[in-house]
mmCIF file of C-alpha atoms and ligand atoms in Angstrom:
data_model
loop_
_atom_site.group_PDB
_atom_site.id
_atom_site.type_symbol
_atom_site.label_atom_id
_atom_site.label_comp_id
_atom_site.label_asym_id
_atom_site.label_seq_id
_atom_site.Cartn_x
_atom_site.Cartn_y
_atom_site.Cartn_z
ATOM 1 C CA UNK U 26 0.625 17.618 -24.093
ATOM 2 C CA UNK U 27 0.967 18.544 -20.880
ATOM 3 C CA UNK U 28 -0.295 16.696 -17.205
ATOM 4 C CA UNK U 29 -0.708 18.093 -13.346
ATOM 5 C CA UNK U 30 0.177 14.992 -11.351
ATOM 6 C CA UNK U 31 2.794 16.607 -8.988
ATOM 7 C CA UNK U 32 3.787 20.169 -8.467
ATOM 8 C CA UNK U 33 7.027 18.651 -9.708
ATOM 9 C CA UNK U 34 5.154 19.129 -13.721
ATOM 10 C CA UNK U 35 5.764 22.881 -13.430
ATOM 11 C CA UNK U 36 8.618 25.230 -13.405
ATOM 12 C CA UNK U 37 8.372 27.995 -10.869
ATOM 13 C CA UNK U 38 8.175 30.293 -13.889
ATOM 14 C CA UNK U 39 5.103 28.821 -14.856
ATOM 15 C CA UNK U 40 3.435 28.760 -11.509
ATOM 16 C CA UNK U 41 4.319 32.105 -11.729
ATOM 17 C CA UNK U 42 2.672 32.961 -14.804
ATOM 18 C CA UNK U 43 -0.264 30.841 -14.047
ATOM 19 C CA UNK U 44 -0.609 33.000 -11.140
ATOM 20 C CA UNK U 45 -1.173 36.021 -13.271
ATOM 21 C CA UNK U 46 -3.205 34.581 -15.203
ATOM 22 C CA UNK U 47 -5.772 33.676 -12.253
ATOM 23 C CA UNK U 48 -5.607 37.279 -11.434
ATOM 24 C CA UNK U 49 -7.014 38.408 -15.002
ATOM 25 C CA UNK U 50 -9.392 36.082 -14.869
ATOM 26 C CA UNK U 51 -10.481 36.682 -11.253
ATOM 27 C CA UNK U 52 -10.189 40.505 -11.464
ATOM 28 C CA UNK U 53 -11.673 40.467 -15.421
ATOM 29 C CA UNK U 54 -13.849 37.514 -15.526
ATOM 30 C CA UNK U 55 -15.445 38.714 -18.683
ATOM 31 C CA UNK U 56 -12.856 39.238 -21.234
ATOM 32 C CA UNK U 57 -12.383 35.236 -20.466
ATOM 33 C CA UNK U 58 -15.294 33.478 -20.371
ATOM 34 C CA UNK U 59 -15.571 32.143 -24.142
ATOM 35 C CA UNK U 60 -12.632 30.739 -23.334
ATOM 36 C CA UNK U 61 -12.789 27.281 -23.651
ATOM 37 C CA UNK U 62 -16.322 27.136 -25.574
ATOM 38 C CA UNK U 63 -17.257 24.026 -26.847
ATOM 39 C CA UNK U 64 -14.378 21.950 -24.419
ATOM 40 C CA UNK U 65 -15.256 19.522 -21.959
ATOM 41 C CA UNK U 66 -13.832 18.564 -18.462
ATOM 42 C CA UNK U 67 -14.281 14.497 -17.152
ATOM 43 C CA UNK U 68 -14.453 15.105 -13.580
ATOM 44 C CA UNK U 69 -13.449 11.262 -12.316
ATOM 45 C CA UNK U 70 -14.238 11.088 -8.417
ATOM 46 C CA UNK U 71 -13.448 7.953 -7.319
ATOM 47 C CA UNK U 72 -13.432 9.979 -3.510
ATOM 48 C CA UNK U 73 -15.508 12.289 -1.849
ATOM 49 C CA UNK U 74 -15.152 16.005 -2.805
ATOM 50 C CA UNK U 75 -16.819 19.125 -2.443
ATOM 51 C CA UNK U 76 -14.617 21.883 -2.936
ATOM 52 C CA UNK U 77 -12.564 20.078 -5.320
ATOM 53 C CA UNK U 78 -15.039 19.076 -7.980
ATOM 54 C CA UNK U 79 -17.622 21.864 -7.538
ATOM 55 C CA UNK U 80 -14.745 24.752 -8.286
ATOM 56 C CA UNK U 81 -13.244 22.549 -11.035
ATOM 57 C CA UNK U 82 -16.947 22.770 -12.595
ATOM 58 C CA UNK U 83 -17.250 26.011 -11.320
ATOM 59 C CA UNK U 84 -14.229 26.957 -13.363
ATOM 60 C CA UNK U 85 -15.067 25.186 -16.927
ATOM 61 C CA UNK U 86 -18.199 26.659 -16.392
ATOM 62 C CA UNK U 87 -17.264 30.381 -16.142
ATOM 63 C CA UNK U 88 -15.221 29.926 -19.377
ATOM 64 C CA UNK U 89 -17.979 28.665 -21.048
ATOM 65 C CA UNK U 90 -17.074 24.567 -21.259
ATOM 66 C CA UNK U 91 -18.539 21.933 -19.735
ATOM 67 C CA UNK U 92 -18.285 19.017 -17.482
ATOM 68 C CA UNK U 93 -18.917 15.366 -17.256
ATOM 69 C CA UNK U 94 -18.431 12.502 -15.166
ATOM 70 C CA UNK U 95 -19.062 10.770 -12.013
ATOM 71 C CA UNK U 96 -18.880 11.806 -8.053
ATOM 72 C CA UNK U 97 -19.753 8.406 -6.878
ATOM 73 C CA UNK U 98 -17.837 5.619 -8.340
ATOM 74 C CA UNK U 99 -20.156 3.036 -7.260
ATOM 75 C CA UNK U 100 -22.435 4.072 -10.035
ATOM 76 C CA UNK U 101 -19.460 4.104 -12.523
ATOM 77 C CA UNK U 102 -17.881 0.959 -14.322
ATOM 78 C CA UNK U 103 -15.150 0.459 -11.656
ATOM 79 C CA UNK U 104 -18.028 -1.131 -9.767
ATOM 80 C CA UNK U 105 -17.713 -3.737 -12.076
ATOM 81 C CA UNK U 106 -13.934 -4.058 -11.875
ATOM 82 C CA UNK U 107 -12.918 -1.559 -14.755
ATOM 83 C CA UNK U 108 -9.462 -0.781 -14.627
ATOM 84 C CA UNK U 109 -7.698 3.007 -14.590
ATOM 85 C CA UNK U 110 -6.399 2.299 -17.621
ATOM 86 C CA UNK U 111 -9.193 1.239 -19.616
ATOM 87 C CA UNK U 112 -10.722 4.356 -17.840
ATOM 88 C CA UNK U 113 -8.793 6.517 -19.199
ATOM 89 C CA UNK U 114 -8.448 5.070 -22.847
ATOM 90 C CA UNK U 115 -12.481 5.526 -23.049
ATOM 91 C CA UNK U 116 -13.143 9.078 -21.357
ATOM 92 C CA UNK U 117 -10.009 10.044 -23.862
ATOM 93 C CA UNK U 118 -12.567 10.018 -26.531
ATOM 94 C CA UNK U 119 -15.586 11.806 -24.674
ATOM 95 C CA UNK U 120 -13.505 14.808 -23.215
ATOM 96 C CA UNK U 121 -10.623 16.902 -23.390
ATOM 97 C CA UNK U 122 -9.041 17.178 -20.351
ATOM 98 C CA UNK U 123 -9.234 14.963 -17.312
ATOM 99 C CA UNK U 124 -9.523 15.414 -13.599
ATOM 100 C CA UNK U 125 -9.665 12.567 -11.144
ATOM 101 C CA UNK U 126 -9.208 11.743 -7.633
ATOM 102 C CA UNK U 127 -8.395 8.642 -6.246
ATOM 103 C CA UNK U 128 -7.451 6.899 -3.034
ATOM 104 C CA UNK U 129 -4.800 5.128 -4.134
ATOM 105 C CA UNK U 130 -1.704 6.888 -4.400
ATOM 106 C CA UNK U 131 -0.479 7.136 -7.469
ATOM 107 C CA UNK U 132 -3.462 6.436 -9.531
ATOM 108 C CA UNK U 133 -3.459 9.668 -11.475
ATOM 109 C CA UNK U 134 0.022 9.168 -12.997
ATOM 110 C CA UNK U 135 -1.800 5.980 -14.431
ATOM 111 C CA UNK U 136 -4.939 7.693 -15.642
ATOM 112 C CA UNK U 137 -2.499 9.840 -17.467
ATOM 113 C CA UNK U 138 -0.146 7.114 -18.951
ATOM 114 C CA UNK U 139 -3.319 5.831 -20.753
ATOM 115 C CA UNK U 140 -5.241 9.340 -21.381
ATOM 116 C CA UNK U 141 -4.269 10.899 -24.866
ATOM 117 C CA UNK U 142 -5.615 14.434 -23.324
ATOM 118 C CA UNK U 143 -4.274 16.185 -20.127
ATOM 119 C CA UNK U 144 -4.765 14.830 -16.963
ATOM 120 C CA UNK U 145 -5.144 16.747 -13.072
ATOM 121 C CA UNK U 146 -4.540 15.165 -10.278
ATOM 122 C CA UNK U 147 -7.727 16.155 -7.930
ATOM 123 C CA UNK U 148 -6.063 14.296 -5.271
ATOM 124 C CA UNK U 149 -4.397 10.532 -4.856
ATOM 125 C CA UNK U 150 -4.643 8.973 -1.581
ATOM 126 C CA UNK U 151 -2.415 10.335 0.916
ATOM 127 C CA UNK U 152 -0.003 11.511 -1.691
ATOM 128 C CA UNK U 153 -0.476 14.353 -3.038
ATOM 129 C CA UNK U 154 -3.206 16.904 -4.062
ATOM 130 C CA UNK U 155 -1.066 19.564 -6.780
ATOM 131 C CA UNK U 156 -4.080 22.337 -7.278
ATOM 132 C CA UNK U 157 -4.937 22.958 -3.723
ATOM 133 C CA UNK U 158 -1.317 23.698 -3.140
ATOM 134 C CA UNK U 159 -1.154 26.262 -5.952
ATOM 135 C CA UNK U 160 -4.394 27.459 -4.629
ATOM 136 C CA UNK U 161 -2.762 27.594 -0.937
ATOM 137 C CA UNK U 162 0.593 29.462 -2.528
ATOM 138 C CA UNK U 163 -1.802 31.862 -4.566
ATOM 139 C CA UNK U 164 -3.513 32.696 -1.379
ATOM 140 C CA UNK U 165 -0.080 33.208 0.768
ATOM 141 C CA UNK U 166 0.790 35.386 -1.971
ATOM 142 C CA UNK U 167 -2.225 37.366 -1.905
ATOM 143 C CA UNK U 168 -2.333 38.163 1.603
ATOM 144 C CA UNK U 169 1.687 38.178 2.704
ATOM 145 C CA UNK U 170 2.989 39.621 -0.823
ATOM 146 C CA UNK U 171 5.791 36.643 -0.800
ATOM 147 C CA UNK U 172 6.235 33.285 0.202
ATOM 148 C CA UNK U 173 10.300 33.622 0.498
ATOM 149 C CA UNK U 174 11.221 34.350 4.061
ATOM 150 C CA UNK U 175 7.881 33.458 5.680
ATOM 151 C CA UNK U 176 7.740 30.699 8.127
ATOM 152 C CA UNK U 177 5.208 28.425 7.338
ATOM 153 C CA UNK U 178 3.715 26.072 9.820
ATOM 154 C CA UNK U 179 1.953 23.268 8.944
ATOM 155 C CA UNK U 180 -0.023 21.448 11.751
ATOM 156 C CA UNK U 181 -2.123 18.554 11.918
ATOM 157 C CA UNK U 182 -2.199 15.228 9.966
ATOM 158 C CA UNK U 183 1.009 15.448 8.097
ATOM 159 C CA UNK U 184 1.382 11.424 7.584
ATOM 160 C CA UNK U 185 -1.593 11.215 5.585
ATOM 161 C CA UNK U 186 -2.964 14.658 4.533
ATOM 162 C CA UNK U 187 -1.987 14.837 0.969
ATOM 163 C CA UNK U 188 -2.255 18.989 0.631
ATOM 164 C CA UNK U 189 0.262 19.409 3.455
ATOM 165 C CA UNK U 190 2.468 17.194 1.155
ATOM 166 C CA UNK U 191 2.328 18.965 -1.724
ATOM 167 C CA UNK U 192 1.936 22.199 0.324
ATOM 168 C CA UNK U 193 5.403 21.717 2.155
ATOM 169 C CA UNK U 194 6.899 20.970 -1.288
ATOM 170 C CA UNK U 195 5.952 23.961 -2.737
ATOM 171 C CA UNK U 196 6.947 26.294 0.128
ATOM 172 C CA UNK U 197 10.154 24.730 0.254
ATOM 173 C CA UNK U 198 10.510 25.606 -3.541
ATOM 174 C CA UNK U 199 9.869 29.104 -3.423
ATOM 175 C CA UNK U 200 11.893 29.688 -0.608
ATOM 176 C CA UNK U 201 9.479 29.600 2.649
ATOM 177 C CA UNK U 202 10.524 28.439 5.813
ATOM 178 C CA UNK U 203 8.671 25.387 7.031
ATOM 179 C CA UNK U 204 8.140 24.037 10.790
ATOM 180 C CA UNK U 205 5.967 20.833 11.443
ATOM 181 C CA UNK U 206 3.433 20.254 13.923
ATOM 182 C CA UNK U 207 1.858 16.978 14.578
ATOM 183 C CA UNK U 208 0.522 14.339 17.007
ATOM 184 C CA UNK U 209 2.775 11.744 17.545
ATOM 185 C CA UNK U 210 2.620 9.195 14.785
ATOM 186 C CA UNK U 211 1.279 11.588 11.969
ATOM 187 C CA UNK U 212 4.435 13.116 11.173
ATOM 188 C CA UNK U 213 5.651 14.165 8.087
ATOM 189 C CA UNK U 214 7.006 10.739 5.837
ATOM 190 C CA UNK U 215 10.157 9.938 4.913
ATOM 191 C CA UNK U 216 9.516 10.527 1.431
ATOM 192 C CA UNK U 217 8.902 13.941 1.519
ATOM 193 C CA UNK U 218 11.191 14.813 4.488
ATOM 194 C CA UNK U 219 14.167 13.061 1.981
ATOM 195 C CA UNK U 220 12.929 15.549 -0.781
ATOM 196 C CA UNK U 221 12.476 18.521 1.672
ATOM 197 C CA UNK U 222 15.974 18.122 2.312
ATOM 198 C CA UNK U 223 17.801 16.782 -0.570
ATOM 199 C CA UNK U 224 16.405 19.195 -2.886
ATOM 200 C CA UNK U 225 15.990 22.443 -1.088
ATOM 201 C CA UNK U 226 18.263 21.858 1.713
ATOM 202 C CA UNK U 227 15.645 21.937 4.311
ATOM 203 C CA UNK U 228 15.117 19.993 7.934
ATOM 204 C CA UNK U 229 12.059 21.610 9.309
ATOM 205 C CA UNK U 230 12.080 21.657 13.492
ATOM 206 C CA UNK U 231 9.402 18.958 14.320
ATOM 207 C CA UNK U 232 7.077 19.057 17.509
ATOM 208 C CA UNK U 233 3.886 18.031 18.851
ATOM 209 C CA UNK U 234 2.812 21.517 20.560
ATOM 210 C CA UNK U 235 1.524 24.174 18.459
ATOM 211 C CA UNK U 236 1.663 26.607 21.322
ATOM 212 C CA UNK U 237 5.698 25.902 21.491
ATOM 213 C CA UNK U 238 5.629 28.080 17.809
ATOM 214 C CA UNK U 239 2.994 29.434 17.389
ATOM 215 C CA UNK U 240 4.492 33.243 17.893
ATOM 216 C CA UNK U 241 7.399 32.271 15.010
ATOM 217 C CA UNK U 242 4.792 31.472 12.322
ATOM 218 C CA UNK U 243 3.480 33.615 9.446
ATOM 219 C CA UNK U 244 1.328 31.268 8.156
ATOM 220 C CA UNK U 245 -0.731 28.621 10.405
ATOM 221 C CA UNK U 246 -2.132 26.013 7.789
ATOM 222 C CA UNK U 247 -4.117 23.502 9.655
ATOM 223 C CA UNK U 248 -4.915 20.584 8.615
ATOM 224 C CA UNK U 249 -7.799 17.976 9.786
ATOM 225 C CA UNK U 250 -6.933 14.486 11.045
ATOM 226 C CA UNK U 251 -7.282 12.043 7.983
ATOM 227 C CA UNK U 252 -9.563 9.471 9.588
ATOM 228 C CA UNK U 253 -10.844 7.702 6.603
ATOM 229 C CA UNK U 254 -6.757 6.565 5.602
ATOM 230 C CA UNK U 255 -5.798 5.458 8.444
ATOM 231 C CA UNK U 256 -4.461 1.464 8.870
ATOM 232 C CA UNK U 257 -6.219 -0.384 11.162
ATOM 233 C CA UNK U 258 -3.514 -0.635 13.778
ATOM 234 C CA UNK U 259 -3.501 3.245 14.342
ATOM 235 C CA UNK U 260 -5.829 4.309 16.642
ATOM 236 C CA UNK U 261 -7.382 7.947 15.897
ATOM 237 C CA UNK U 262 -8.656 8.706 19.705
ATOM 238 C CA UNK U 263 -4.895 9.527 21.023
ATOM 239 C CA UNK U 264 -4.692 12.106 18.185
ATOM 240 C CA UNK U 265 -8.429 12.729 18.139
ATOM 241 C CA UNK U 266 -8.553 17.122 19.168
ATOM 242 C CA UNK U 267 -4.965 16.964 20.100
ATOM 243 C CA UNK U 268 -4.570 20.097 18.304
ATOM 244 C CA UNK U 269 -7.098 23.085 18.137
ATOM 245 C CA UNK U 270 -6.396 26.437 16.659
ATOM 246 C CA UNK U 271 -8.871 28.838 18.620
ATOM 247 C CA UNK U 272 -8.923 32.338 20.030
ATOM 248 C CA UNK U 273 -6.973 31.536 22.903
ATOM 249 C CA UNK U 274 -3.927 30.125 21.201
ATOM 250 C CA UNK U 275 -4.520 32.972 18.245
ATOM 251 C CA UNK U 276 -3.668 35.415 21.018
ATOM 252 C CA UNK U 277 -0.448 34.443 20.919
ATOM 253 C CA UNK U 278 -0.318 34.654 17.235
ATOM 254 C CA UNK U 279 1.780 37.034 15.005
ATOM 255 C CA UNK U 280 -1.132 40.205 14.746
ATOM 256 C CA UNK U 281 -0.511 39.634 10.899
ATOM 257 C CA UNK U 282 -0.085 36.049 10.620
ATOM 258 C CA UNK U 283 -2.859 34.100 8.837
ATOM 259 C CA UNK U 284 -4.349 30.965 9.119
ATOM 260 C CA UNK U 285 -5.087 28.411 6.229
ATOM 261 C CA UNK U 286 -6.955 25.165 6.087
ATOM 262 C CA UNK U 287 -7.537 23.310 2.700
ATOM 263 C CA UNK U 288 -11.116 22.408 4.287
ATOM 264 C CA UNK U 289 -13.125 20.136 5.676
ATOM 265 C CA UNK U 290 -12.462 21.293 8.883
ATOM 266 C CA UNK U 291 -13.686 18.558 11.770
ATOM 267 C CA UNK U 292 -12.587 19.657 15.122
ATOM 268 C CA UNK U 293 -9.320 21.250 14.911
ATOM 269 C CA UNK U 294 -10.259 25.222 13.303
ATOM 270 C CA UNK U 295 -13.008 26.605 16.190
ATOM 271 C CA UNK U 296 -15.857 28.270 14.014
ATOM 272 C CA UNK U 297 -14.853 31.447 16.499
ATOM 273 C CA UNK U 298 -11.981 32.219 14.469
ATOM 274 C CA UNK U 299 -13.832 33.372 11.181
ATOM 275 C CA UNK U 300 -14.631 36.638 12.664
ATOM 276 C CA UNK U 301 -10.505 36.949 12.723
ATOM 277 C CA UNK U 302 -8.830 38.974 9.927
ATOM 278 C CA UNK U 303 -6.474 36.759 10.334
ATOM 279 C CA UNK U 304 -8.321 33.867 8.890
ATOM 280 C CA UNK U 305 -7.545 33.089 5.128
ATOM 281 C CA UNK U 306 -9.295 29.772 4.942
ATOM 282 C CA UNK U 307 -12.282 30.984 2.790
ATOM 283 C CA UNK U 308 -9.826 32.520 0.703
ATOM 284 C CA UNK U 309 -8.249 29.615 -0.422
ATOM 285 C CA UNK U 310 -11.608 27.929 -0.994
ATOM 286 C CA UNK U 311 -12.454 31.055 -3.754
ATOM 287 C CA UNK U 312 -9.379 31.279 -5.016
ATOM 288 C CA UNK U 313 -9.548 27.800 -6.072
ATOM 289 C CA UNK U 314 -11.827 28.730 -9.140
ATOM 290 C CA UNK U 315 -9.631 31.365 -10.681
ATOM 291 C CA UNK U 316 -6.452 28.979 -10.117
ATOM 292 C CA UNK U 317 -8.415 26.176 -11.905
ATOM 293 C CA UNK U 318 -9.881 28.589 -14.603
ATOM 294 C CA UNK U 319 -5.872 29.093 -15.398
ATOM 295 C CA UNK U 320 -5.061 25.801 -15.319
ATOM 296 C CA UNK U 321 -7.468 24.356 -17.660
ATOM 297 C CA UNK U 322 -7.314 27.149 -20.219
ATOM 298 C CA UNK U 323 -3.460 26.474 -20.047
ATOM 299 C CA UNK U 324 -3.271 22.505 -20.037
ATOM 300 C CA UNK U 325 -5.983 22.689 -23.191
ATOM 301 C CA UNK U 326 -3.486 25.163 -24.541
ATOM 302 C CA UNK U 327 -5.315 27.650 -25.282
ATOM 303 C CA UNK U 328 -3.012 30.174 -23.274
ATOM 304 C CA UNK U 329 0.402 29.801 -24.717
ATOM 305 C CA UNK U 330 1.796 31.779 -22.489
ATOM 306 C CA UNK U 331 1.689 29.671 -19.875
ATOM 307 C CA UNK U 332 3.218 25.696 -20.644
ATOM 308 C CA UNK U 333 6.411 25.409 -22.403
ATOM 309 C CA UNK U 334 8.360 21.954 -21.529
ATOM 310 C CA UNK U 335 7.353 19.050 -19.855
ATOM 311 C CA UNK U 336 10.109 18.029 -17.443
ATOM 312 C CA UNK U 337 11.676 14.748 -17.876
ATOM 313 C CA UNK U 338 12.015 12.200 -15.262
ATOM 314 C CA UNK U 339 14.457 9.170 -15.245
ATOM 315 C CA UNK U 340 12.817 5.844 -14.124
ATOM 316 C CA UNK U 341 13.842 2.538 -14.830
ATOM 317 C CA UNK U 342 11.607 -0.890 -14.411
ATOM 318 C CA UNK U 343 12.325 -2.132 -10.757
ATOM 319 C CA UNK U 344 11.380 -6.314 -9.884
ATOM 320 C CA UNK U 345 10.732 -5.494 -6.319
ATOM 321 C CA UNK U 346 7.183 -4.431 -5.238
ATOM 322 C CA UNK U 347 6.696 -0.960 -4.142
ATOM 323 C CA UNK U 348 6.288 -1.069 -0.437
ATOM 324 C CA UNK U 349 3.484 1.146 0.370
ATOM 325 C CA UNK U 350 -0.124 -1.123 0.340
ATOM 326 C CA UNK U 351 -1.919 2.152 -0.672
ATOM 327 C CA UNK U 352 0.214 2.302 -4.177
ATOM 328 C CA UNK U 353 -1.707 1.926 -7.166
ATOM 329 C CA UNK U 354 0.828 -1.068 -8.880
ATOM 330 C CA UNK U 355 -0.263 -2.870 -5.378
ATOM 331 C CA UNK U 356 -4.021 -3.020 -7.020
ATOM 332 C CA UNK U 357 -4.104 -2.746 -10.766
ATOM 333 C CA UNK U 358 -1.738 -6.134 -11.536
ATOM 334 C CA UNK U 359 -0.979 -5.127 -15.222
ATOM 335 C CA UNK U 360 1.501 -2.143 -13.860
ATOM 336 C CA UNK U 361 5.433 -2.740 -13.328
ATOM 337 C CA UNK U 362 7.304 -1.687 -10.061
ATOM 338 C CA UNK U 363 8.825 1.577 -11.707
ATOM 339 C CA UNK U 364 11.648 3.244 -9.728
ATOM 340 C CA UNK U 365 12.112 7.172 -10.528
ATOM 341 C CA UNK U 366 15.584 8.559 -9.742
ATOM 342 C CA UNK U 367 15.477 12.323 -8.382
ATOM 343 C CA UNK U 368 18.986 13.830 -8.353
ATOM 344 C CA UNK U 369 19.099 17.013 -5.576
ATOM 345 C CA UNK U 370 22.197 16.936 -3.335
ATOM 346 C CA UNK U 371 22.471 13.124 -3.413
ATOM 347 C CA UNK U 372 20.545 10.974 -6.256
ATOM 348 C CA UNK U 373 17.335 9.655 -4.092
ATOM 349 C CA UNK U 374 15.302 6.371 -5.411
ATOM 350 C CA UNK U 375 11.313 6.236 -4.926
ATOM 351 C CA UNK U 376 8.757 4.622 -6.245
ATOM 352 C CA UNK U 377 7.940 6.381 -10.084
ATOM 353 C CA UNK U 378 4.199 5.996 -9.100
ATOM 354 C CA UNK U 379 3.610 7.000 -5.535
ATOM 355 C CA UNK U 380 6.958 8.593 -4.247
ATOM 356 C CA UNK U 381 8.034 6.057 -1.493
ATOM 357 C CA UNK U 382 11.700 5.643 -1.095
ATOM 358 C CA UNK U 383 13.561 2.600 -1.997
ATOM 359 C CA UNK U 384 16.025 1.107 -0.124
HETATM 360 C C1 NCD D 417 -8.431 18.122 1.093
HETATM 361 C C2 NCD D 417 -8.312 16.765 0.418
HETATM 362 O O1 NCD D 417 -9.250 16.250 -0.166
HETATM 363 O O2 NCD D 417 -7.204 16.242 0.490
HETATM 364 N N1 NCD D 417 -9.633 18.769 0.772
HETATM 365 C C3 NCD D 417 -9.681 19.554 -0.346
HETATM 366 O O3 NCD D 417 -9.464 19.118 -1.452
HETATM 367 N N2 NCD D 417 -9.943 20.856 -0.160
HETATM 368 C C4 NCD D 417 -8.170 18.068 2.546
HETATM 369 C C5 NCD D 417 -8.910 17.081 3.391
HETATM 370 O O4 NCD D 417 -9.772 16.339 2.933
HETATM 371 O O5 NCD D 417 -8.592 17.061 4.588
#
C-alpha cells in the first residue's frame, strides 16, 4: 500500500507516468470513468479548502466513486478531543482511501501510520501540500514543454506557504532553476533550503524585490501571504501588499513567461492580469482534477502502471522534542520525537514528522 505525504513518496518515473495518465483521462474522460465504481474517498478537512476538496470530489466523482467526510471539523469528533489516530483507525473501515488536511504539520504522516488504506496529504500546516505541486509541475509542463532549464521564481510567503515548499522541492528535482522572492521575514526555512541544497545541489539567489528578476524568470508562481499561520510576534502589516504582480511589472516580464498561483489570491495577483496569455493560474486550478483522477485510481491500485516501490526512510526514536510548536508530536502526546536521516551530499537530521532540522 502506497501513501502521498511528501513528494518525497514518488520516484520521478512515477510522477512521470502519473502525468500521462492525467492526460488520458483529461483528453479521454470517458474510457475512465467506471473507474473506481463502487470506491469511496474520506475527505478529512480539518482546514478550510475550496479547490482542494471540491476537485478531489470532483475527481472520485468523474470515475464514478464517491466521497465522504467532513469540511468543518467542529462538527466532527475532534471537537470532542478525538485523536488522529483513532481517526484514522475508524474511517479505515468506512473508506478506501484517505485525504486530509490539517494545520499541524505533520499530521498526515500520522493519519497514515494508523490508516490500513492510502492516505493524501491535502495539505499540513505550513509544511507541505504534495498534489498541488504535481498539479503546479503538470501545468509548467503543459505550457513550457519542460521544467529542466527554466528558472522558476517563487514569490511571496515562502516561510509559511506550504505549496511553495513542496513546489521548490519538486523543481529542484526535475532540474528547474529556482530564485526566491520574499518580504523580509517570510523567507524560505532552513529545512527546505538544507534539502534544496544537499540533495540537488542548489542555493537559490534570495531577494525582497520582484522587479530586481523579474526579466530572468520563466515561471512567476505567486504566492499569497499566509495570515492565518502566522505567530503572534510577527506582524503581517510590514509584509501586508509588499509584493504585487500587475500589468506594470508584467511589462517587464519574459513575453512567454507565465504566471502561477496555487489560489486564493488576496492582494498580491491584480484581477487585470487574467486577460494576459501569460496567466496560467486557472490552469493549475483545472488541472487539479485530472492529476487527482490519476492519483486515486493509482494509490487504490487500480492502474498498475503507475506505483511500484514505496521508498524507505531511516528514522530512529529521538528523546528530545521536535522544536517546531506547529508539529503534530507537540499536540497528540501518545507520538515519540522520531528523527528521519536523509543522506544527499552530507547525511541531514530532521524531524521524521514535520521536516525541521535537528541540531
Ligand atoms: C493553498 C493551500 O491551501 O496551501 N491553496 C490550495 O490548496 N490551492 C495555498 C494557500 O492557501 O495560500
Amino acid at each position: 500500500m502506497r501513501h502521498l505525504i511528501t513528494l518525497d513518496d514518488l520516484s520521478n518515473f512515477e510522477i512521470e507516468q502519473l502525468f500521462r495518465l492525467a492526460d488520458q483521462m483529461q483528453t479521454q474522460l470517458a474510457t475512465w470513468s467506471g473507474f473506481c465504481k463502487g470506491k469511496l474517498l474520506a475527505t478529512l478537512f480539518y482546514e478550510p479548502s475550496t479547490r482542494t476538496r471540491l476537485s478531489f470530489e470532483s475527481a472520485i466523482g468523474r470515475l464514478d466513486g464517491r466521497a465522504l467526510g467532513f469540511a468543518d471539523p467542529d462538527a466532527a469528533s475532534v471537537a470532542k478531543g478525538e485523536t488522529i489516530a483513532d481517526t484514522a483507525r475508524m474511517v479505515t473501515n468506512y473508506s478506501d482511501l484517505i485525504v486530509v488536511r490539517h494545520s499541524w504539520a505533520g499530521a498526515a504522516h500520522v493519519m497514515a501510520r494508523y490508516s490500513n488504506i492510502p492516505v493524501i496529504n491535502g495539505g499540513d500546516g505550513s509544511h507541505r501540500h504534495p498534489t498541488q505541486a504535481l498539479t503546479d509541475l503538470y501545468t509548467i509542463l503543459q505550457r513550457k514543454g519542460r521544467i529542466e532549464g527554466l528558472t522558476v521564481g517563487i514569490c511571496g510567503d515562502l516561510q509559511y506557504g506550504r505549496a511553495a515548499h513542496s513546489l521548490a522541492l519538486g523543481v529542484a528535482r526535475f532540474g528547474g532553476k529556482l530564485l526566491h522572492i520574499s518580504p523580509d521575514g517570510f523567507q524560505m526555512p532552513e529545512w527546505i533550503s538544507a534539502r534544496l541544497k544537499h540533495l540537488y545541489d542548489q542555493t537559490p539567489a534570495e531577494t525582497n524585490q520582484l522587479s530586481d528578476v523579474i526579466g530572468d524568470l520563466d515561471v512567476i508562481y505567486v504566492n499569497r501571504l499566509q495570515e492565518e499561520r502566522l505567530p503572534p510576534e510577527i506582524s503581517p502589516e510590514a509584509a501586508r501588499g509588499s509584493y504585487l504582480v500587475d500589468v506594470a511589472i508584467m511589462d517587464y516580464a519574459k513575453p512567454d513567461a507565465i504566471i502561477m498561483h496555487p489560489l486564493p489570491r488576496v492582494n498580491e495577483l491584480a484581477y487585470e492580469l487574467d486577460e494576459d496569455d501569460r496567466a496560467a493560474y486557472f490552469d493549475q486550478s483545472a488541472n487539479a482534477v485530472p492529476i487527482r483522477m490519476a492519483l486515486l485510481a493509482s494509490l487504490l491500485g487500480l492502474e498498475q502502471l503507475v506505483l511500484t516501490q514505496p521508498p524507505t526512510r531511516e528514522t530512529a526514536s529521538d528523546q528530545q522534542a521536535c522544536e517546531n510548536p506547529n508539529c503534530v508530536t507537540n499536540h497528540e502526546r501518545y507520538l515519540e520525537p522520531e528523527t528521519e536521516i536523509i543522506t544527499g551530499a552530507v547525511l541531514i537530521s530532521v524531524c521524521a514528522y514535520c521536516g525541521t532540522l535537528k541540531a
